[in-house]
Amino acid sequence: MDIGSKIKNARIKSKLTQEQAAEALGVSRQTISNWENAKTYPDIVSVVKMSDLYDISLDHLLKEEKPMSDYLNYLEESTNTVKSSNRLSRLILLATYFGIWAASLIVFWFFTDSSDAMGYGFMFLWVLLPVTTFVISLLIGKNNYWGRLKWISIPGFGIMYMLAEYATFSAANMAAFDKINLPEWGMIPIGAAVSLIGMGIGAAIRKAIRAAKDRK
């Protein structure tokens, strides 16, 4: 028996119409029909949802005396696609942050003079970098990138914020007066706090979205 027939039989045994199943699973009735007629395959998330909706085990849906190689290959490919997409999204986020961070240093050293220092400090150190940290942390929390390890990035954002100040104003001061200054360690908790707020809000949004889906 193929996956489509199993899905159809499970729905019928649960006394659900295609419309009712579609509404519960968050898809269209045509999608349910395509699955049951083996025109398309459900993704792994939909299979798990159907297992709960139809009160049927995943083993029964996915296992058979004869392996459903086509469908299992499809699941593997779709899972790999999701993983690749997540990796690309994480790389884009990190590249965006480091690009803006590096740009703030370039602007300071090559496009700012002493008369612009105050404006630079306000625009980059107190607006652009904190906002960037907040938005990227929010996206990390919302999408749960790196799982529980994502919280480790909070002190990392704090350190990067401190280094932005140290590589600009502190470095310029050291060069002007020929002396060595210690980093402004107080910048770390400021950057970390901004990241924590963003990541916390992102995680709360993710939790709210999941709760809303579970209520459907």
mmCIF file with all atom_site columns, N, CA and C in Angstrom, residues 95-165:
data_model
loop_
_atom_site.group_PDB
_atom_site.id
_atom_site.type_symbol
_atom_site.label_atom_id
_atom_site.label_alt_id
_atom_site.label_comp_id
_atom_site.label_asym_id
_atom_site.label_entity_id
_atom_site.label_seq_id
_atom_site.pdbx_PDB_ins_code
_atom_site.Cartn_x
_atom_site.Cartn_y
_atom_site.Cartn_z
_atom_site.occupancy
_atom_site.B_iso_or_equiv
_atom_site.pdbx_formal_charge
_atom_site.auth_seq_id
_atom_site.auth_comp_id
_atom_site.auth_asym_id
_atom_site.auth_atom_id
_atom_site.pdbx_PDB_model_num
ATOM 1   N N  . ALA A 1 95  ? 26.707 37.480 7.791  1.00 0.00 ? 95  ALA A N  1
ATOM 2   C CA . ALA A 1 95  ? 27.405 38.330 6.829  1.00 0.00 ? 95  ALA A CA 1
ATOM 3   C C  . ALA A 1 95  ? 26.871 39.763 6.889  1.00 0.00 ? 95  ALA A C  1
ATOM 4   N N  . THR A 1 96  ? 25.561 39.891 7.075  1.00 0.00 ? 96  THR A N  1
ATOM 5   C CA . THR A 1 96  ? 24.960 41.228 7.179  1.00 0.00 ? 96  THR A CA 1
ATOM 6   C C  . THR A 1 96  ? 25.491 41.964 8.403  1.00 0.00 ? 96  THR A C  1
ATOM 7   N N  . TYR A 1 97  ? 25.523 41.257 9.545  1.00 0.00 ? 97  TYR A N  1
ATOM 8   C CA . TYR A 1 97  ? 25.993 41.907 10.765 1.00 0.00 ? 97  TYR A CA 1
ATOM 9   C C  . TYR A 1 97  ? 27.459 42.340 10.630 1.00 0.00 ? 97  TYR A C  1
ATOM 10  N N  . PHE A 1 98  ? 28.319 41.406 10.211 1.00 0.00 ? 98  PHE A N  1
ATOM 11  C CA . PHE A 1 98  ? 29.740 41.724 10.118 1.00 0.00 ? 98  PHE A CA 1
ATOM 12  C C  . PHE A 1 98  ? 30.006 42.761 9.028  1.00 0.00 ? 98  PHE A C  1
ATOM 13  N N  . GLY A 1 99  ? 29.176 42.763 7.971  1.00 0.00 ? 99  GLY A N  1
ATOM 14  C CA . GLY A 1 99  ? 29.329 43.769 6.932  1.00 0.00 ? 99  GLY A CA 1
ATOM 15  C C  . GLY A 1 99  ? 29.035 45.159 7.466  1.00 0.00 ? 99  GLY A C  1
ATOM 16  N N  . ILE A 1 100 ? 27.938 45.286 8.228  1.00 0.00 ? 100 ILE A N  1
ATOM 17  C CA . ILE A 1 100 ? 27.593 46.589 8.810  1.00 0.00 ? 100 ILE A CA 1
ATOM 18  C C  . ILE A 1 100 ? 28.622 46.990 9.859  1.00 0.00 ? 100 ILE A C  1
ATOM 19  N N  . TRP A 1 101 ? 29.066 46.026 10.644 1.00 0.00 ? 101 TRP A N  1
ATOM 20  C CA . TRP A 1 101 ? 30.090 46.305 11.669 1.00 0.00 ? 101 TRP A CA 1
ATOM 21  C C  . TRP A 1 101 ? 31.372 46.815 11.014 1.00 0.00 ? 101 TRP A C  1
ATOM 22  N N  . ALA A 1 102 ? 31.810 46.141 9.946  1.00 0.00 ? 102 ALA A N  1
ATOM 23  C CA . ALA A 1 102 ? 33.031 46.562 9.252  1.00 0.00 ? 102 ALA A CA 1
ATOM 24  C C  . ALA A 1 102 ? 32.831 47.912 8.581  1.00 0.00 ? 102 ALA A C  1
ATOM 25  N N  . ALA A 1 103 ? 31.630 48.135 8.035  1.00 0.00 ? 103 ALA A N  1
ATOM 26  C CA . ALA A 1 103 ? 31.352 49.416 7.370  1.00 0.00 ? 103 ALA A CA 1
ATOM 27  C C  . ALA A 1 103 ? 31.430 50.573 8.358  1.00 0.00 ? 103 ALA A C  1
ATOM 28  N N  . SER A 1 104 ? 31.025 50.331 9.611  1.00 0.00 ? 104 SER A N  1
ATOM 29  C CA . SER A 1 104 ? 31.087 51.397 10.616 1.00 0.00 ? 104 SER A CA 1
ATOM 30  C C  . SER A 1 104 ? 32.532 51.802 10.881 1.00 0.00 ? 104 SER A C  1
ATOM 31  N N  . LEU A 1 105 ? 33.446 50.834 10.849 1.00 0.00 ? 105 LEU A N  1
ATOM 32  C CA . LEU A 1 105 ? 34.860 51.154 11.042 1.00 0.00 ? 105 LEU A CA 1
ATOM 33  C C  . LEU A 1 105 ? 35.432 51.888 9.833  1.00 0.00 ? 105 LEU A C  1
ATOM 34  N N  . ILE A 1 106 ? 35.052 51.444 8.643  1.00 0.00 ? 106 ILE A N  1
ATOM 35  C CA . ILE A 1 106 ? 35.554 52.073 7.410  1.00 0.00 ? 106 ILE A CA 1
ATOM 36  C C  . ILE A 1 106 ? 35.105 53.533 7.334  1.00 0.00 ? 106 ILE A C  1
ATOM 37  N N  . VAL A 1 107 ? 33.833 53.769 7.652  1.00 0.00 ? 107 VAL A N  1
ATOM 38  C CA . VAL A 1 107 ? 33.311 55.137 7.615  1.00 0.00 ? 107 VAL A CA 1
ATOM 39  C C  . VAL A 1 107 ? 34.067 56.021 8.606  1.00 0.00 ? 107 VAL A C  1
ATOM 40  N N  . PHE A 1 108 ? 34.366 55.479 9.781  1.00 0.00 ? 108 PHE A N  1
ATOM 41  C CA . PHE A 1 108 ? 35.056 56.268 10.808 1.00 0.00 ? 108 PHE A CA 1
ATOM 42  C C  . PHE A 1 108 ? 36.445 56.685 10.340 1.00 0.00 ? 108 PHE A C  1
ATOM 43  N N  . TRP A 1 109 ? 37.215 55.729 9.808  1.00 0.00 ? 109 TRP A N  1
ATOM 44  C CA . TRP A 1 109 ? 38.614 55.997 9.491  1.00 0.00 ? 109 TRP A CA 1
ATOM 45  C C  . TRP A 1 109 ? 38.817 56.705 8.151  1.00 0.00 ? 109 TRP A C  1
ATOM 46  N N  . PHE A 1 110 ? 37.899 56.538 7.226  1.00 0.00 ? 110 PHE A N  1
ATOM 47  C CA . PHE A 1 110 ? 38.124 57.092 5.890  1.00 0.00 ? 110 PHE A CA 1
ATOM 48  C C  . PHE A 1 110 ? 37.171 58.215 5.495  1.00 0.00 ? 110 PHE A C  1
ATOM 49  N N  . PHE A 1 111 ? 36.058 58.354 6.216  1.00 0.00 ? 111 PHE A N  1
ATOM 50  C CA . PHE A 1 111 ? 35.072 59.355 5.798  1.00 0.00 ? 111 PHE A CA 1
ATOM 51  C C  . PHE A 1 111 ? 34.638 60.289 6.934  1.00 0.00 ? 111 PHE A C  1
ATOM 52  N N  . THR A 1 112 ? 35.334 60.216 8.063  1.00 0.00 ? 112 THR A N  1
ATOM 53  C CA . THR A 1 112 ? 34.950 61.054 9.206  1.00 0.00 ? 112 THR A CA 1
ATOM 54  C C  . THR A 1 112 ? 36.139 61.879 9.677  1.00 0.00 ? 112 THR A C  1
ATOM 55  N N  . ASP A 1 113 ? 35.925 63.170 9.917  1.00 0.00 ? 113 ASP A N  1
ATOM 56  C CA . ASP A 1 113 ? 36.971 63.993 10.515 1.00 0.00 ? 113 ASP A CA 1
ATOM 57  C C  . ASP A 1 113 ? 36.523 64.391 11.921 1.00 0.00 ? 113 ASP A C  1
ATOM 58  N N  . SER A 1 114 ? 37.330 65.175 12.577 1.00 0.00 ? 114 SER A N  1
ATOM 59  C CA . SER A 1 114 ? 37.063 65.511 13.973 1.00 0.00 ? 114 SER A CA 1
ATOM 60  C C  . SER A 1 114 ? 35.725 66.228 14.159 1.00 0.00 ? 114 SER A C  1
ATOM 61  N N  . SER A 1 115 ? 35.328 66.999 13.165 1.00 0.00 ? 115 SER A N  1
ATOM 62  C CA . SER A 1 115 ? 34.070 67.730 13.298 1.00 0.00 ? 115 SER A CA 1
ATOM 63  C C  . SER A 1 115 ? 32.851 66.816 13.155 1.00 0.00 ? 115 SER A C  1
ATOM 64  N N  . ASP A 1 116 ? 33.061 65.636 12.576 1.00 0.00 ? 116 ASP A N  1
ATOM 65  C CA . ASP A 1 116 ? 31.952 64.695 12.378 1.00 0.00 ? 116 ASP A CA 1
ATOM 66  C C  . ASP A 1 116 ? 31.890 63.623 13.460 1.00 0.00 ? 116 ASP A C  1
ATOM 67  N N  . ALA A 1 117 ? 32.833 63.632 14.381 1.00 0.00 ? 117 ALA A N  1
ATOM 68  C CA . ALA A 1 117 ? 32.954 62.542 15.343 1.00 0.00 ? 117 ALA A CA 1
ATOM 69  C C  . ALA A 1 117 ? 31.683 62.357 16.173 1.00 0.00 ? 117 ALA A C  1
ATOM 70  N N  . MET A 1 118 ? 31.102 63.456 16.631 1.00 0.00 ? 118 MET A N  1
ATOM 71  C CA . MET A 1 118 ? 29.908 63.351 17.460 1.00 0.00 ? 118 MET A CA 1
ATOM 72  C C  . MET A 1 118 ? 28.746 62.729 16.673 1.00 0.00 ? 118 MET A C  1
ATOM 73  N N  . GLY A 1 119 ? 28.575 63.201 15.438 1.00 0.00 ? 119 GLY A N  1
ATOM 74  C CA . GLY A 1 119 ? 27.510 62.651 14.602 1.00 0.00 ? 119 GLY A CA 1
ATOM 75  C C  . GLY A 1 119 ? 27.745 61.195 14.286 1.00 0.00 ? 119 GLY A C  1
ATOM 76  N N  . TYR A 1 120 ? 29.016 60.835 14.028 1.00 0.00 ? 120 TYR A N  1
ATOM 77  C CA . TYR A 1 120 ? 29.340 59.428 13.766 1.00 0.00 ? 120 TYR A CA 1
ATOM 78  C C  . TYR A 1 120 ? 28.992 58.562 14.964 1.00 0.00 ? 120 TYR A C  1
ATOM 79  N N  . GLY A 1 121 ? 29.442 59.031 16.151 1.00 0.00 ? 121 GLY A N  1
ATOM 80  C CA . GLY A 1 121 ? 29.192 58.240 17.359 1.00 0.00 ? 121 GLY A CA 1
ATOM 81  C C  . GLY A 1 121 ? 27.706 57.986 17.577 1.00 0.00 ? 121 GLY A C  1
ATOM 82  N N  . PHE A 1 122 ? 26.903 59.020 17.346 1.00 0.00 ? 122 PHE A N  1
ATOM 83  C CA . PHE A 1 122 ? 25.455 58.856 17.530 1.00 0.00 ? 122 PHE A CA 1
ATOM 84  C C  . PHE A 1 122 ? 24.870 57.915 16.485 1.00 0.00 ? 122 PHE A C  1
ATOM 85  N N  . MET A 1 123 ? 25.242 58.119 15.214 1.00 0.00 ? 123 MET A N  1
ATOM 86  C CA . MET A 1 123 ? 24.631 57.355 14.127 1.00 0.00 ? 123 MET A CA 1
ATOM 87  C C  . MET A 1 123 ? 25.030 55.879 14.161 1.00 0.00 ? 123 MET A C  1
ATOM 88  N N  . PHE A 1 124 ? 26.319 55.611 14.344 1.00 0.00 ? 124 PHE A N  1
ATOM 89  C CA . PHE A 1 124 ? 26.785 54.228 14.253 1.00 0.00 ? 124 PHE A CA 1
ATOM 90  C C  . PHE A 1 124 ? 26.768 53.499 15.596 1.00 0.00 ? 124 PHE A C  1
ATOM 91  N N  . LEU A 1 125 ? 27.372 54.101 16.626 1.00 0.00 ? 125 LEU A N  1
ATOM 92  C CA . LEU A 1 125 ? 27.495 53.385 17.896 1.00 0.00 ? 125 LEU A CA 1
ATOM 93  C C  . LEU A 1 125 ? 26.200 53.357 18.694 1.00 0.00 ? 125 LEU A C  1
ATOM 94  N N  . TRP A 1 126 ? 25.357 54.367 18.525 1.00 0.00 ? 126 TRP A N  1
ATOM 95  C CA . TRP A 1 126 ? 24.151 54.425 19.346 1.00 0.00 ? 126 TRP A CA 1
ATOM 96  C C  . TRP A 1 126 ? 22.859 54.187 18.579 1.00 0.00 ? 126 TRP A C  1
ATOM 97  N N  . VAL A 1 127 ? 22.944 54.084 17.256 1.00 0.00 ? 127 VAL A N  1
ATOM 98  C CA . VAL A 1 127 ? 21.733 53.800 16.472 1.00 0.00 ? 127 VAL A CA 1
ATOM 99  C C  . VAL A 1 127 ? 21.922 52.578 15.580 1.00 0.00 ? 127 VAL A C  1
ATOM 100 N N  . LEU A 1 128 ? 22.815 52.674 14.593 1.00 0.00 ? 128 LEU A N  1
ATOM 101 C CA . LEU A 1 128 ? 22.918 51.625 13.582 1.00 0.00 ? 128 LEU A CA 1
ATOM 102 C C  . LEU A 1 128 ? 23.331 50.269 14.153 1.00 0.00 ? 128 LEU A C  1
ATOM 103 N N  . LEU A 1 129 ? 24.411 50.215 14.917 1.00 0.00 ? 129 LEU A N  1
ATOM 104 C CA . LEU A 1 129 ? 24.861 48.932 15.447 1.00 0.00 ? 129 LEU A CA 1
ATOM 105 C C  . LEU A 1 129 ? 23.868 48.323 16.446 1.00 0.00 ? 129 LEU A C  1
ATOM 106 N N  . PRO A 1 130 ? 23.324 49.111 17.392 1.00 0.00 ? 130 PRO A N  1
ATOM 107 C CA . PRO A 1 130 ? 22.318 48.519 18.285 1.00 0.00 ? 130 PRO A CA 1
ATOM 108 C C  . PRO A 1 130 ? 21.078 48.021 17.541 1.00 0.00 ? 130 PRO A C  1
ATOM 109 N N  . VAL A 1 131 ? 20.606 48.795 16.563 1.00 0.00 ? 131 VAL A N  1
ATOM 110 C CA . VAL A 1 131 ? 19.425 48.364 15.798 1.00 0.00 ? 131 VAL A CA 1
ATOM 111 C C  . VAL A 1 131 ? 19.734 47.092 15.006 1.00 0.00 ? 131 VAL A C  1
ATOM 112 N N  . THR A 1 132 ? 20.919 47.046 14.409 1.00 0.00 ? 132 THR A N  1
ATOM 113 C CA . THR A 1 132 ? 21.319 45.847 13.678 1.00 0.00 ? 132 THR A CA 1
ATOM 114 C C  . THR A 1 132 ? 21.391 44.648 14.607 1.00 0.00 ? 132 THR A C  1
ATOM 115 N N  . THR A 1 133 ? 21.986 44.840 15.774 1.00 0.00 ? 133 THR A N  1
ATOM 116 C CA . THR A 1 133 ? 22.082 43.756 16.757 1.00 0.00 ? 133 THR A CA 1
ATOM 117 C C  . THR A 1 133 ? 20.703 43.277 17.176 1.00 0.00 ? 133 THR A C  1
ATOM 118 N N  . PHE A 1 134 ? 19.805 44.224 17.425 1.00 0.00 ? 134 PHE A N  1
ATOM 119 C CA . PHE A 1 134 ? 18.449 43.878 17.855 1.00 0.00 ? 134 PHE A CA 1
ATOM 120 C C  . PHE A 1 134 ? 17.714 43.081 16.779 1.00 0.00 ? 134 PHE A C  1
ATOM 121 N N  . VAL A 1 135 ? 17.742 43.564 15.541 1.00 0.00 ? 135 VAL A N  1
ATOM 122 C CA . VAL A 1 135 ? 16.990 42.915 14.456 1.00 0.00 ? 135 VAL A CA 1
ATOM 123 C C  . VAL A 1 135 ? 17.534 41.519 14.170 1.00 0.00 ? 135 VAL A C  1
ATOM 124 N N  . ILE A 1 136 ? 18.846 41.387 14.092 1.00 0.00 ? 136 ILE A N  1
ATOM 125 C CA . ILE A 1 136 ? 19.431 40.085 13.794 1.00 0.00 ? 136 ILE A CA 1
ATOM 126 C C  . ILE A 1 136 ? 19.196 39.114 14.943 1.00 0.00 ? 136 ILE A C  1
ATOM 127 N N  . SER A 1 137 ? 19.299 39.587 16.176 1.00 0.00 ? 137 SER A N  1
ATOM 128 C CA . SER A 1 137 ? 19.019 38.726 17.334 1.00 0.00 ? 137 SER A CA 1
ATOM 129 C C  . SER A 1 137 ? 17.556 38.291 17.333 1.00 0.00 ? 137 SER A C  1
ATOM 130 N N  . LEU A 1 138 ? 16.666 39.211 16.969 1.00 0.00 ? 138 LEU A N  1
ATOM 131 C CA . LEU A 1 138 ? 15.242 38.870 16.889 1.00 0.00 ? 138 LEU A CA 1
ATOM 132 C C  . LEU A 1 138 ? 15.005 37.768 15.864 1.00 0.00 ? 138 LEU A C  1
ATOM 133 N N  . LEU A 1 139 ? 15.646 37.875 14.699 1.00 0.00 ? 139 LEU A N  1
ATOM 134 C CA . LEU A 1 139 ? 15.479 36.861 13.663 1.00 0.00 ? 139 LEU A CA 1
ATOM 135 C C  . LEU A 1 139 ? 16.066 35.522 14.091 1.00 0.00 ? 139 LEU A C  1
ATOM 136 N N  . ILE A 1 140 ? 17.183 35.558 14.807 1.00 0.00 ? 140 ILE A N  1
ATOM 137 C CA . ILE A 1 140 ? 17.767 34.319 15.320 1.00 0.00 ? 140 ILE A CA 1
ATOM 138 C C  . ILE A 1 140 ? 16.815 33.645 16.297 1.00 0.00 ? 140 ILE A C  1
ATOM 139 N N  . GLY A 1 141 ? 16.225 34.452 17.190 1.00 0.00 ? 141 GLY A N  1
ATOM 140 C CA . GLY A 1 141 ? 15.286 33.892 18.154 1.00 0.00 ? 141 GLY A CA 1
ATOM 141 C C  . GLY A 1 141 ? 14.011 33.393 17.502 1.00 0.00 ? 141 GLY A C  1
ATOM 142 N N  . LYS A 1 142 ? 13.480 34.142 16.549 1.00 0.00 ? 142 LYS A N  1
ATOM 143 C CA . LYS A 1 142 ? 12.224 33.766 15.886 1.00 0.00 ? 142 LYS A CA 1
ATOM 144 C C  . LYS A 1 142 ? 12.371 32.468 15.104 1.00 0.00 ? 142 LYS A C  1
ATOM 145 N N  . ASN A 1 143 ? 13.524 32.295 14.449 1.00 0.00 ? 143 ASN A N  1
ATOM 146 C CA . ASN A 1 143 ? 13.737 31.110 13.625 1.00 0.00 ? 143 ASN A CA 1
ATOM 147 C C  . ASN A 1 143 ? 14.484 29.999 14.356 1.00 0.00 ? 143 ASN A C  1
ATOM 148 N N  . ASN A 1 144 ? 14.840 30.269 15.621 1.00 0.00 ? 144 ASN A N  1
ATOM 149 C CA . ASN A 1 144 ? 15.527 29.280 16.460 1.00 0.00 ? 144 ASN A CA 1
ATOM 150 C C  . ASN A 1 144 ? 16.804 28.766 15.802 1.00 0.00 ? 144 ASN A C  1
ATOM 151 N N  . TYR A 1 145 ? 17.547 29.670 15.155 1.00 0.00 ? 145 TYR A N  1
ATOM 152 C CA . TYR A 1 145 ? 18.810 29.275 14.556 1.00 0.00 ? 145 TYR A CA 1
ATOM 153 C C  . TYR A 1 145 ? 19.788 28.827 15.642 1.00 0.00 ? 145 TYR A C  1
ATOM 154 N N  . TRP A 1 146 ? 20.458 27.713 15.399 1.00 0.00 ? 146 TRP A N  1
ATOM 155 C CA . TRP A 1 146 ? 21.430 27.103 16.313 1.00 0.00 ? 146 TRP A CA 1
ATOM 156 C C  . TRP A 1 146 ? 20.787 26.538 17.594 1.00 0.00 ? 146 TRP A C  1
ATOM 157 N N  . GLY A 1 147 ? 19.477 26.480 17.669 1.00 0.00 ? 147 GLY A N  1
ATOM 158 C CA . GLY A 1 147 ? 18.820 25.873 18.830 1.00 0.00 ? 147 GLY A CA 1
ATOM 159 C C  . GLY A 1 147 ? 19.183 26.571 20.128 1.00 0.00 ? 147 GLY A C  1
ATOM 160 N N  . ARG A 1 148 ? 19.465 25.784 21.152 1.00 0.00 ? 148 ARG A N  1
ATOM 161 C CA . ARG A 1 148 ? 19.804 26.369 22.452 1.00 0.00 ? 148 ARG A CA 1
ATOM 162 C C  . ARG A 1 148 ? 21.122 27.117 22.420 1.00 0.00 ? 148 ARG A C  1
ATOM 163 N N  . LEU A 1 149 ? 21.976 26.774 21.470 1.00 0.00 ? 149 LEU A N  1
ATOM 164 C CA . LEU A 1 149 ? 23.275 27.450 21.378 1.00 0.00 ? 149 LEU A CA 1
ATOM 165 C C  . LEU A 1 149 ? 23.134 28.914 20.969 1.00 0.00 ? 149 LEU A C  1
ATOM 166 N N  . LYS A 1 150 ? 21.958 29.297 20.484 1.00 0.00 ? 150 LYS A N  1
ATOM 167 C CA . LYS A 1 150 ? 21.786 30.685 20.040 1.00 0.00 ? 150 LYS A CA 1
ATOM 168 C C  . LYS A 1 150 ? 22.027 31.674 21.168 1.00 0.00 ? 150 LYS A C  1
ATOM 169 N N  . TRP A 1 151 ? 21.748 31.274 22.416 1.00 0.00 ? 151 TRP A N  1
ATOM 170 C CA . TRP A 1 151 ? 21.918 32.195 23.540 1.00 0.00 ? 151 TRP A CA 1
ATOM 171 C C  . TRP A 1 151 ? 23.389 32.530 23.790 1.00 0.00 ? 151 TRP A C  1
ATOM 172 N N  . ILE A 1 152 ? 24.272 31.664 23.302 1.00 0.00 ? 152 ILE A N  1
ATOM 173 C CA . ILE A 1 152 ? 25.710 31.929 23.470 1.00 0.00 ? 152 ILE A CA 1
ATOM 174 C C  . ILE A 1 152 ? 26.121 33.156 22.655 1.00 0.00 ? 152 ILE A C  1
ATOM 175 N N  . SER A 1 153 ? 25.377 33.451 21.592 1.00 0.00 ? 153 SER A N  1
ATOM 176 C CA . SER A 1 153 ? 25.743 34.583 20.740 1.00 0.00 ? 153 SER A CA 1
ATOM 177 C C  . SER A 1 153 ? 25.524 35.926 21.431 1.00 0.00 ? 153 SER A C  1
ATOM 178 N N  . ILE A 1 154 ? 24.742 35.952 22.514 1.00 0.00 ? 154 ILE A N  1
ATOM 179 C CA . ILE A 1 154 ? 24.445 37.216 23.202 1.00 0.00 ? 154 ILE A CA 1
ATOM 180 C C  . ILE A 1 154 ? 25.720 37.900 23.708 1.00 0.00 ? 154 ILE A C  1
ATOM 181 N N  . PRO A 1 155 ? 26.583 37.208 24.494 1.00 0.00 ? 155 PRO A N  1
ATOM 182 C CA . PRO A 1 155 ? 27.836 37.872 24.875 1.00 0.00 ? 155 PRO A CA 1
ATOM 183 C C  . PRO A 1 155 ? 28.719 38.179 23.678 1.00 0.00 ? 155 PRO A C  1
ATOM 184 N N  . GLY A 1 156 ? 28.605 37.371 22.608 1.00 0.00 ? 156 GLY A N  1
ATOM 185 C CA . GLY A 1 156 ? 29.374 37.644 21.395 1.00 0.00 ? 156 GLY A CA 1
ATOM 186 C C  . GLY A 1 156 ? 29.000 38.985 20.790 1.00 0.00 ? 156 GLY A C  1
ATOM 187 N N  . PHE A 1 157 ? 27.692 39.280 20.743 1.00 0.00 ? 157 PHE A N  1
ATOM 188 C CA . PHE A 1 157 ? 27.249 40.585 20.241 1.00 0.00 ? 157 PHE A CA 1
ATOM 189 C C  . PHE A 1 157 ? 27.751 41.701 21.151 1.00 0.00 ? 157 PHE A C  1
ATOM 190 N N  . GLY A 1 158 ? 27.772 41.433 22.465 1.00 0.00 ? 158 GLY A N  1
ATOM 191 C CA . GLY A 1 158 ? 28.286 42.432 23.397 1.00 0.00 ? 158 GLY A CA 1
ATOM 192 C C  . GLY A 1 158 ? 29.752 42.735 23.155 1.00 0.00 ? 158 GLY A C  1
ATOM 193 N N  . ILE A 1 159 ? 30.534 41.689 22.917 1.00 0.00 ? 159 ILE A N  1
ATOM 194 C CA . ILE A 1 159 ? 31.974 41.866 22.657 1.00 0.00 ? 159 ILE A CA 1
ATOM 195 C C  . ILE A 1 159 ? 32.193 42.629 21.355 1.00 0.00 ? 159 ILE A C  1
ATOM 196 N N  . MET A 1 160 ? 31.408 42.292 20.320 1.00 0.00 ? 160 MET A N  1
ATOM 197 C CA . MET A 1 160 ? 31.550 42.992 19.046 1.00 0.00 ? 160 MET A CA 1
ATOM 198 C C  . MET A 1 160 ? 31.197 44.474 19.188 1.00 0.00 ? 160 MET A C  1
ATOM 199 N N  . TYR A 1 161 ? 30.234 44.779 20.028 1.00 0.00 ? 161 TYR A N  1
ATOM 200 C CA . TYR A 1 161 ? 29.843 46.171 20.252 1.00 0.00 ? 161 TYR A CA 1
ATOM 201 C C  . TYR A 1 161 ? 30.982 46.927 20.942 1.00 0.00 ? 161 TYR A C  1
ATOM 202 N N  . MET A 1 162 ? 31.593 46.273 21.923 1.00 0.00 ? 162 MET A N  1
ATOM 203 C CA . MET A 1 162 ? 32.727 46.879 22.608 1.00 0.00 ? 162 MET A CA 1
ATOM 204 C C  . MET A 1 162 ? 33.894 47.085 21.639 1.00 0.00 ? 162 MET A C  1
ATOM 205 N N  . LEU A 1 163 ? 34.145 46.103 20.771 1.00 0.00 ? 163 LEU A N  1
ATOM 206 C CA . LEU A 1 163 ? 35.258 46.204 19.831 1.00 0.00 ? 163 LEU A CA 1
ATOM 207 C C  . LEU A 1 163 ? 35.028 47.316 18.809 1.00 0.00 ? 163 LEU A C  1
ATOM 208 N N  . ALA A 1 164 ? 33.754 47.576 18.467 1.00 0.00 ? 164 ALA A N  1
ATOM 209 C CA . ALA A 1 164 ? 33.468 48.660 17.526 1.00 0.00 ? 164 ALA A CA 1
ATOM 210 C C  . ALA A 1 164 ? 33.924 49.995 18.100 1.00 0.00 ? 164 ALA A C  1
ATOM 211 N N  . GLU A 1 165 ? 33.673 50.208 19.372 1.00 0.00 ? 165 GLU A N  1
ATOM 212 C CA . GLU A 1 165 ? 34.118 51.446 20.021 1.00 0.00 ? 165 GLU A CA 1
ATOM 213 C C  . GLU A 1 165 ? 35.634 51.469 20.160 1.00 0.00 ? 165 GLU A C  1
#
